[in-house]
mmCIF file of C-alpha atoms in Angstrom:
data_model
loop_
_atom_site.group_PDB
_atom_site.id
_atom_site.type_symbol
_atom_site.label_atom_id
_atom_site.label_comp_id
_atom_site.label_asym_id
_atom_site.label_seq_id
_atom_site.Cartn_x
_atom_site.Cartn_y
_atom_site.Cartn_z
ATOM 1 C CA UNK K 10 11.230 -8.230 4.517
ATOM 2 C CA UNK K 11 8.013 -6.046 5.747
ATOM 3 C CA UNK K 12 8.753 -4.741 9.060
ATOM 4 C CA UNK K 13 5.534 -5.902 11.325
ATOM 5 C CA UNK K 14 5.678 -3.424 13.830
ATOM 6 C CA UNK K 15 4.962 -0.584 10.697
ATOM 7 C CA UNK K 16 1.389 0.443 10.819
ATOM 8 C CA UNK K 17 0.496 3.442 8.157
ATOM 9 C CA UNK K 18 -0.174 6.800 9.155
ATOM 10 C CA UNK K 19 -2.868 8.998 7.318
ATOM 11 C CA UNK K 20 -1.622 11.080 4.209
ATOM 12 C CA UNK K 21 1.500 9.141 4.422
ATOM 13 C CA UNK K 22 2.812 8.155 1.677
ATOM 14 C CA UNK K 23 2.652 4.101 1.485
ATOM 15 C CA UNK K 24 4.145 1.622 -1.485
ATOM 16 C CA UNK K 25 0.401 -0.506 -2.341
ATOM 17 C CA UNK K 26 0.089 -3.766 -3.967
ATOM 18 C CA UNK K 27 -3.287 -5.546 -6.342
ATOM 19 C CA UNK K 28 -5.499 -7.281 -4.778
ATOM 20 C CA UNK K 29 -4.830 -10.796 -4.179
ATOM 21 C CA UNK K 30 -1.183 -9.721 -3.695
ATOM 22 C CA UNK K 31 1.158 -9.246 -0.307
ATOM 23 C CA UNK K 32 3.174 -6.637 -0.185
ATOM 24 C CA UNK K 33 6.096 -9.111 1.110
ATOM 25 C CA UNK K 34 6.289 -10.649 -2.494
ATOM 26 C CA UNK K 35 8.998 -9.442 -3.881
ATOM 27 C CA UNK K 36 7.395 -10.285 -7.651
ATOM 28 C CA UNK K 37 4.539 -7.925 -6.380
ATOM 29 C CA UNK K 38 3.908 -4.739 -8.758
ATOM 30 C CA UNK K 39 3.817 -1.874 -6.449
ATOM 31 C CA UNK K 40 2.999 2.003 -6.855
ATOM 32 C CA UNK K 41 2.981 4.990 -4.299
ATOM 33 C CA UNK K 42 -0.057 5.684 -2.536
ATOM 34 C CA UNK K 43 -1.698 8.304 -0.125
ATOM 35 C CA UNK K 44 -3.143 6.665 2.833
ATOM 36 C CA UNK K 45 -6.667 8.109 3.573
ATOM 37 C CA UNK K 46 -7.734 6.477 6.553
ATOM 38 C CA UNK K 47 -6.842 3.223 8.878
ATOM 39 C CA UNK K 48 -9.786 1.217 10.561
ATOM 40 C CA UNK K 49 -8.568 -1.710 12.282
ATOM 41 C CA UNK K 50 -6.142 -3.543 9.462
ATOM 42 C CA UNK K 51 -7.755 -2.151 6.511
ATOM 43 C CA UNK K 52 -6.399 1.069 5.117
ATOM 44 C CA UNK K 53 -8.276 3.392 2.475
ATOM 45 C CA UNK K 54 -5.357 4.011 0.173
ATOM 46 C CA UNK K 55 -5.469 7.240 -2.736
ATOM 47 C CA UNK K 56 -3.774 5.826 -5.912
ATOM 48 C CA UNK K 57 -3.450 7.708 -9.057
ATOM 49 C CA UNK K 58 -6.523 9.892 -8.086
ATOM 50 C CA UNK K 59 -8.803 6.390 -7.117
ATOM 51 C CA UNK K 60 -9.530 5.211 -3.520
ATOM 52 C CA UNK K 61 -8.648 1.900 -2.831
ATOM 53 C CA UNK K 62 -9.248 -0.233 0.306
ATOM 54 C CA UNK K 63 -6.199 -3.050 1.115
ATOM 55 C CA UNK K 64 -5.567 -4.802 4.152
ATOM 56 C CA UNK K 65 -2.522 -3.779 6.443
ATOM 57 C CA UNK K 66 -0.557 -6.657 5.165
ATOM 58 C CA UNK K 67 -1.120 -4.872 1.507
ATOM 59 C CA UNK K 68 0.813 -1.751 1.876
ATOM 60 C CA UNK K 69 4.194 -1.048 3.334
ATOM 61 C CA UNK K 70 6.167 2.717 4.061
ATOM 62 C CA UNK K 71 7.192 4.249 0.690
ATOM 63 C CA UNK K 72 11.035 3.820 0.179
ATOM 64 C CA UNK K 73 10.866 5.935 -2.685
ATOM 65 C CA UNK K 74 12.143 2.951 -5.065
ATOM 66 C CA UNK K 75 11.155 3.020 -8.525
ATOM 67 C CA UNK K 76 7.931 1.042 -8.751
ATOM 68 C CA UNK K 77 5.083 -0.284 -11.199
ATOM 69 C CA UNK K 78 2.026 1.576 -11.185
ATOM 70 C CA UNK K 79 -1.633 0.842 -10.775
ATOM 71 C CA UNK K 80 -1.740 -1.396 -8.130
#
């Protein structure tokens, strides 16, 4: 369950879904990420060296579970 009261925090480290994915599917791949900036509910996210932009609903606090990458 994704905890709506969680809202990232820059250069923390965030668990980030694909596009066209929510982060409260558990079938979701996920990776870690490096948030970069927050602007209203879309977060600039670094992933494997690449900036991505995903909506709040997209990312989620990193529990440090193993994970897919590339998201």
């Amino acid at each position: 369950m994704v905890d709506a009261t969680w809202l990232p925090a820059a250069r923390g480290p965030v668990a980030v879904v694909p596009p066209d994915w929510e982060i409260a599917d558990p079938a979701a791949p996920r990776c870690r990420g490096e948030v970069v900036d927050v602007v209203g509910d879309l977060v600039t996210v670094r992933v494997l060296g690449h900036l991505r932009l995903r909506r709040v609903h997209q990312v989620a606090a990193w529990t440090g579970e193993e994970q897919e990458e590339g998201a």
